[in-house]
XYZ file of N, CA and C in Angstrom:
528
model
N 62.268 123.482 77.046
C 63.844 124.340 77.239
C 64.663 124.052 76.429
N 65.470 124.767 75.915
C 66.831 124.572 74.666
C 67.716 125.579 75.007
N 68.623 124.810 75.270
C 70.090 125.450 75.469
C 70.950 125.164 74.136
N 71.887 125.817 74.739
C 73.627 125.751 73.927
C 74.625 124.913 74.755
N 75.476 124.599 74.025
C 76.596 124.101 75.557
C 77.477 125.262 75.278
N 77.848 126.052 76.304
C 78.540 126.850 76.261
C 79.849 126.947 75.388
N 80.924 128.128 75.123
C 81.863 128.482 74.440
C 81.753 128.256 72.911
N 80.590 128.606 72.605
C 81.109 127.943 70.707
C 81.274 128.405 70.065
N 81.949 127.778 68.635
C 82.597 128.443 68.420
C 82.288 129.189 67.151
N 81.050 128.600 67.314
C 80.280 129.209 66.026
C 80.113 130.682 66.000
N 79.762 131.382 64.346
C 79.783 132.828 64.724
C 78.012 133.312 64.737
N 77.188 133.056 64.977
C 75.964 133.193 65.529
C 75.506 131.798 66.416
N 75.084 132.016 67.227
C 74.133 130.780 67.551
C 72.999 129.741 67.021
N 73.046 128.350 67.347
C 72.003 127.492 66.211
C 70.863 128.203 66.394
N 69.799 128.328 66.085
C 68.765 128.593 65.719
C 67.845 127.438 66.370
N 68.433 125.952 67.225
C 67.614 125.077 67.553
C 65.860 125.687 67.824
N 65.608 126.436 68.587
C 64.769 126.221 69.548
C 63.447 126.869 67.665
N 63.832 127.648 67.144
C 62.689 128.189 65.767
C 62.983 126.664 64.783
N 63.593 126.096 64.955
C 63.072 125.176 64.027
C 62.746 124.056 64.507
N 62.656 123.563 66.368
C 61.702 122.899 66.800
C 60.614 123.248 67.035
N 60.261 124.467 67.730
C 58.803 124.730 67.212
C 58.076 125.082 66.410
N 58.433 125.346 65.063
C 58.265 124.868 63.957
C 57.766 123.277 63.197
N 58.712 122.302 63.704
C 58.677 121.430 63.285
C 57.496 121.367 64.608
N 56.995 121.218 65.325
C 56.216 121.309 66.265
C 54.501 121.714 65.762
N 54.101 122.835 65.599
C 53.789 123.457 64.370
C 53.106 122.874 63.623
N 54.091 122.487 62.706
C 53.991 121.367 61.536
C 52.996 120.429 61.613
N 53.024 120.293 63.076
C 52.286 119.034 64.067
C 50.723 118.747 64.634
N 50.622 120.438 63.738
C 48.777 120.686 64.178
C 49.033 121.064 65.787
N 49.858 121.090 66.207
C 49.718 121.828 67.588
C 50.445 123.109 68.092
N 49.660 124.290 68.922
C 49.651 125.086 69.301
C 51.116 125.417 70.285
N 52.022 126.160 69.494
C 53.687 126.232 69.537
C 53.546 128.227 70.488
N 53.937 128.274 71.450
C 55.102 129.161 71.531
C 56.653 129.560 72.118
N 57.192 130.213 71.243
C 58.802 130.443 71.867
C 58.561 130.835 72.122
N 59.633 130.907 73.655
C 59.761 132.557 74.192
C 61.487 132.658 74.446
N 61.898 133.376 73.990
C 63.018 133.828 73.699
C 63.917 135.077 75.173
N 64.824 134.281 75.830
C 65.595 135.504 77.035
C 66.822 135.706 76.152
N 67.531 135.135 74.764
C 68.613 135.741 74.211
C 68.128 137.391 73.863
N 69.103 138.237 74.355
C 69.154 139.024 74.015
C 69.700 139.913 72.863
N 70.181 138.644 71.548
C 71.048 138.908 70.580
C 69.912 139.342 69.430
N 68.318 138.951 69.584
C 67.084 139.032 68.362
C 67.176 138.005 67.439
N 67.867 136.818 67.527
C 67.883 135.871 66.487
C 67.122 135.160 66.251
N 66.131 135.041 66.941
C 65.393 133.961 66.705
C 64.029 135.110 66.030
N 64.530 136.092 66.503
C 63.331 137.458 65.887
C 63.691 137.738 64.553
N 64.534 137.723 64.317
C 65.518 138.195 62.775
C 64.580 136.590 61.861
N 64.912 135.371 62.418
C 64.848 134.006 62.133
C 62.672 133.864 61.890
N 62.068 134.578 62.368
C 60.528 134.133 62.395
C 60.861 135.407 62.077
N 61.016 136.910 61.154
C 60.757 137.794 60.276
C 60.381 138.888 60.808
N 60.920 139.296 62.481
C 60.410 140.257 62.736
C 62.027 140.747 63.509
N 61.796 142.926 63.958
C 62.758 143.765 64.034
C 63.136 142.791 65.839
N 64.352 142.980 65.895
C 65.267 141.943 66.746
C 65.180 143.528 68.220
N 63.680 144.233 68.370
C 63.752 145.001 69.531
C 62.132 145.738 69.565
N 62.090 144.351 69.708
C 60.276 144.663 70.371
C 60.136 144.511 71.574
N 58.730 144.501 71.980
C 58.992 144.458 73.643
C 57.981 142.754 73.402
N 58.781 142.415 74.895
C 59.264 141.037 74.664
C 58.879 140.761 76.161
N 59.495 139.409 76.357
C 59.283 138.443 77.904
C 59.567 139.922 79.406
N 61.089 139.891 78.995
C 61.625 141.125 80.345
C 60.340 142.056 80.401
N 59.836 142.347 79.209
C 58.464 143.798 79.375
C 57.313 143.511 80.394
N 56.437 141.738 79.784
C 55.927 140.949 80.811
C 56.267 140.825 82.414
N 58.063 140.408 82.615
C 58.297 140.281 83.729
C 57.372 141.762 85.087
N 58.259 142.951 83.887
C 58.092 143.880 84.849
C 57.234 143.993 85.108
N 55.660 143.647 83.837
C 54.282 144.731 84.619
C 54.201 145.431 83.588
N 55.176 145.406 82.740
C 55.008 146.493 81.752
C 54.511 146.218 80.362
N 54.540 145.408 79.831
C 53.883 145.248 78.470
C 52.483 143.924 79.327
N 51.991 143.482 77.993
C 50.266 142.929 78.619
C 50.713 141.289 77.083
N 50.297 140.397 77.900
C 51.095 138.937 76.365
C 50.133 139.616 75.202
N 49.331 140.713 74.783
C 49.135 141.138 73.860
C 49.877 141.925 73.227
N 50.733 142.655 73.877
C 52.097 143.031 73.024
C 52.788 142.442 73.002
N 53.328 141.038 73.678
C 54.442 141.232 73.722
C 54.853 139.389 72.697
N 53.823 138.942 72.205
C 52.651 138.479 71.673
C 53.364 138.575 69.722
N 54.089 137.695 69.606
C 54.409 138.272 67.721
C 54.190 136.319 66.686
N 53.621 136.334 65.320
C 53.874 135.215 64.924
C 54.685 135.247 63.947
N 55.069 133.978 63.752
C 56.598 133.354 63.260
C 55.549 133.700 61.446
N 56.280 133.962 60.424
C 56.030 134.028 58.924
C 56.347 133.133 58.177
N 56.816 132.558 59.486
C 56.885 130.185 57.897
C 56.039 129.685 58.663
N 55.089 130.342 60.043
C 54.517 129.024 60.545
C 53.404 129.278 61.349
N 53.314 128.828 62.089
C 51.722 128.784 62.894
C 52.429 128.952 64.318
N 53.837 128.866 64.428
C 54.167 129.222 66.066
C 53.920 130.837 66.029
N 53.907 130.956 67.680
C 53.869 132.264 68.016
C 55.124 132.570 68.634
N 55.549 133.500 69.473
C 56.574 133.173 69.957
C 56.848 135.110 70.598
N 57.888 135.084 71.588
C 57.479 135.847 72.998
C 59.435 136.722 72.551
N 59.864 137.716 71.874
C 60.770 137.846 72.177
C 61.006 138.738 73.684
N 63.001 139.042 73.772
C 63.480 138.703 75.373
C 62.617 140.377 75.922
N 62.810 140.747 74.732
C 62.296 142.038 75.392
C 63.628 143.001 75.142
N 62.687 144.399 76.215
C 63.525 145.786 75.858
C 65.004 145.727 77.195
N 64.331 145.009 77.476
C 66.305 144.313 78.385
C 66.880 143.203 78.553
N 67.952 143.045 78.551
C 67.946 141.783 79.207
C 67.605 140.578 80.271
N 67.350 139.350 79.918
C 66.813 139.243 80.603
C 67.924 138.067 81.750
N 67.770 138.645 83.185
C 68.864 138.043 83.860
C 68.161 137.497 84.712
N 68.938 135.987 85.891
C 68.857 135.608 86.561
C 67.499 136.925 88.664
N 68.111 137.499 88.247
C 67.096 138.005 88.768
C 66.060 138.422 89.127
N 65.670 138.968 87.450
C 64.332 139.394 87.345
C 63.637 137.673 86.680
N 63.954 136.802 87.297
C 62.873 135.812 87.269
C 62.583 134.899 88.191
N 63.029 135.715 89.462
C 62.522 135.034 91.457
C 61.710 135.933 91.203
N 60.457 135.177 92.262
C 58.833 135.590 92.662
C 58.353 134.706 91.762
N 57.067 134.950 92.416
C 55.992 134.679 91.428
C 55.265 134.484 90.711
N 56.261 136.149 89.510
C 55.279 136.854 88.498
C 55.450 135.632 87.867
N 56.877 135.038 87.404
C 57.484 134.169 86.621
C 56.383 133.181 86.204
N 56.474 131.981 87.271
C 55.277 131.657 87.813
C 54.126 131.537 86.731
N 53.476 132.806 87.474
C 51.798 133.069 86.777
C 51.994 132.760 84.888
N 53.146 133.770 84.410
C 53.457 133.856 83.364
C 53.925 132.472 82.103
N 54.735 131.643 83.518
C 54.551 130.650 82.283
C 53.067 129.557 82.660
N 52.362 129.913 83.824
C 51.251 128.809 83.754
C 50.303 128.791 82.982
N 50.341 130.706 82.371
C 49.034 131.509 81.774
C 49.657 130.536 80.339
N 51.170 130.168 79.572
C 51.342 129.646 78.683
C 50.963 128.430 78.468
N 51.951 127.941 79.481
C 51.238 126.173 79.390
C 49.580 125.842 79.619
N 48.924 126.569 79.551
C 47.462 126.540 80.190
C 46.554 126.998 78.010
N 46.836 128.265 77.833
C 47.027 128.111 76.490
C 47.655 127.559 75.209
N 49.095 127.182 75.521
C 49.825 125.939 74.716
C 50.260 124.535 74.205
N 49.736 124.144 73.444
C 50.159 122.551 73.668
C 51.825 122.323 73.816
N 52.316 123.384 73.469
C 53.813 123.260 74.054
C 54.678 125.041 74.059
N 55.544 124.999 75.309
C 55.832 126.185 75.221
C 57.354 126.208 75.365
N 57.870 126.301 73.770
C 59.322 126.581 73.959
C 60.300 127.497 74.385
N 60.696 127.056 75.605
C 62.406 128.695 76.235
C 63.405 127.725 75.951
N 64.424 129.233 74.886
C 65.031 129.535 74.625
C 66.290 129.951 75.222
N 66.803 129.560 75.991
C 67.611 130.452 77.235
C 69.061 130.110 77.601
N 69.709 131.533 77.588
C 71.051 131.268 78.210
C 71.871 130.650 79.300
N 72.999 130.019 79.406
C 73.435 129.469 80.800
C 72.989 130.316 81.942
N 72.501 131.627 82.170
C 72.456 131.916 83.736
C 71.140 131.942 84.109
N 69.975 131.895 83.017
C 68.549 131.671 83.214
C 67.970 129.846 83.691
N 69.193 128.807 82.738
C 68.765 127.921 83.333
C 67.626 127.283 84.290
N 68.562 127.445 85.276
C 68.551 126.907 86.764
C 66.669 127.498 86.972
N 66.285 128.284 86.571
C 64.861 129.364 87.137
C 64.137 128.690 85.727
N 64.187 128.586 84.311
C 63.892 127.903 83.404
C 63.455 127.044 83.298
N 64.037 125.947 83.548
C 64.446 124.655 83.887
C 62.706 123.915 85.447
N 63.076 124.345 85.890
C 61.840 124.238 86.689
C 60.752 123.271 86.111
N 60.195 122.543 86.232
C 59.020 122.249 85.752
C 58.684 121.457 84.489
N 59.855 121.558 83.590
C 59.872 121.487 81.987
C 59.510 119.739 82.250
N 58.932 118.929 81.400
C 59.294 117.572 80.845
C 60.262 117.636 79.991
N 60.549 119.061 78.999
C 61.974 117.829 78.258
C 62.661 119.330 78.034
N 64.423 118.773 77.887
C 65.388 119.737 77.820
C 66.156 119.290 76.351
N 66.240 120.038 75.647
C 67.667 120.551 74.443
C 68.658 120.477 74.279
N 69.318 120.045 74.895
C 71.110 120.624 74.478
C 71.178 120.316 73.284
N 71.526 121.811 72.659
C 72.235 122.212 71.789
C 73.526 122.536 70.685
N 74.559 121.570 70.377
C 75.801 121.604 70.644
C 77.043 121.135 69.586
N 77.642 122.068 69.034
C 78.276 121.271 68.191
C 79.156 120.940 68.527
N 79.917 119.997 69.435
C 80.836 119.299 70.253
C 80.471 118.159 70.408
N 81.108 117.175 70.885
C 80.890 116.141 71.054
C 79.629 115.843 72.160
N 78.767 114.737 72.624
C 78.047 114.931 72.973
C 78.883 114.480 75.091
N 80.188 113.984 74.701
C 81.371 113.646 75.751
C 81.904 114.460 75.856
N 82.073 115.755 75.833
C 82.763 116.601 75.353
C 82.560 117.258 76.736
N 83.442 118.094 76.908
C 83.074 118.816 78.550
C 82.016 119.895 78.931
N 82.311 120.848 77.045
C 80.698 121.598 77.351
C 79.650 121.694 77.431
N 79.600 120.751 76.425
C 78.237 119.518 76.594
C 77.748 119.466 77.441
N 78.838 118.477 78.087
C 78.578 117.787 79.450
C 77.717 118.867 80.614
N 78.525 119.755 80.691
C 77.969 121.223 81.847
C 76.632 121.143 80.885
N 76.189 121.602 80.419
C 75.288 122.359 79.449
C 73.923 120.893 79.967
N 74.469 119.769 80.087
C 73.364 118.712 80.769
C 73.600 118.911 81.873
N 74.817 118.909 82.374
C 74.623 118.937 84.440
C 73.243 120.086 85.080
N 73.847 121.285 84.055
C 72.956 122.477 84.907
C 71.433 122.440 84.563
N 70.797 121.549 83.842
C 69.799 121.371 83.342
C 68.767 120.262 84.100
N 70.080 118.929 84.147
C 69.374 118.273 85.320
C 69.350 118.350 86.644
N 70.597 119.471 87.242
C 70.485 119.660 88.678
C 69.017 120.848 89.219
N 68.335 121.316 87.744
C 67.080 121.981 88.252
C 65.859 121.311 87.662
N 65.929 120.129 87.125
C 64.504 119.497 86.402
C 64.716 118.024 86.666
N 63.317 117.240 86.358
C 63.591 115.663 86.295
C 63.410 116.271 84.646
N 63.309 116.687 83.676
C 63.372 116.837 82.333
C 63.822 115.547 81.931
N 63.641 115.173 81.042
C 64.393 114.324 80.004
C 64.907 114.937 79.051
N 66.246 114.959 79.217
C 67.365 116.073 78.693
C 67.760 115.075 76.863
N 67.211 116.179 76.080
C 68.077 115.501 74.572
C 69.255 116.311 73.880
N 70.181 115.376 73.662
C 71.046 115.870 72.801
C 70.621 116.648 71.531
N 71.742 117.194 70.919
C 71.143 117.757 69.618
C 72.426 118.191 68.989
N 73.537 117.713 67.825
C 74.597 117.874 67.882
C 74.355 119.060 66.363
N 74.703 120.328 66.689
C 74.599 120.603 65.472
C 75.709 121.091 64.997
N 76.233 121.329 63.104
C 76.827 121.143 62.419
C 77.564 122.971 62.351
N 78.439 123.591 62.476
C 78.911 124.581 62.884
C 79.045 124.975 60.766
N 78.237 126.292 60.459
C 78.302 126.867 59.008
C 79.806 126.796 58.811
N 79.921 125.998 57.864
C 81.456 126.257 57.871
C 81.877 126.593 56.003
N 81.172 127.348 55.684
C 80.998 127.764 54.468
C 81.980 129.143 54.163
N 82.637 129.380 53.382
C 83.236 130.751 53.116
C 82.140 131.538 53.544
N 82.555 132.655 54.274
C 81.843 133.696 54.270
C 80.856 134.273 53.042
N 81.870 134.474 52.363
C 80.281 135.434 51.244
C 79.309 134.174 50.836
N 79.627 132.880 50.747
C 79.347 131.865 50.289
C 78.148 131.338 51.597
N 78.074 131.964 52.578
C 76.751 131.217 53.430
C 76.048 132.424 54.009
N 76.269 133.900 53.418
C 75.739 135.025 53.363
C 74.804 134.891 52.517
N 75.246 134.179 50.907
C 74.126 133.963 49.681
C 72.607 133.144 50.458
N 73.041 131.637 51.441
C 71.879 130.627 51.061
C 71.010 131.653 52.119
């Protein structure tokens, strides 16, 4: 489970989940990244358009894994985008979520879930590890709240990653 400290001042959210999934895949592990963010940032980073069939469609029973599973263009990582609608906590209630996550867990060495704040309580259950990516210090209240949300929902080992926001001038950041 990868989450961000709330109230980030960055223009775009850090793609810690993509970097983590790629690093695990580079260690000869099978990895799937499940993206629950509606912004499409992970899909764009992995070389796909942000309007793909995905996890919301799987949850609704409107798509199969074959339709919702894609391959990163820069690594062996597979990914499942958020889907045609935003994933919200109400969608995560019920047995279907457990069935989908169990199937992924049996198929892949690592299942990386990139989730927004409102889905942490449901998605952190059963997680072995969680990563809080934050541009704020570990003692900052925003980071502390993100860690506490995971700790309330799970016994996962929680890791903290300090993310340096891109402070370059806009024209230089676009060229990068």
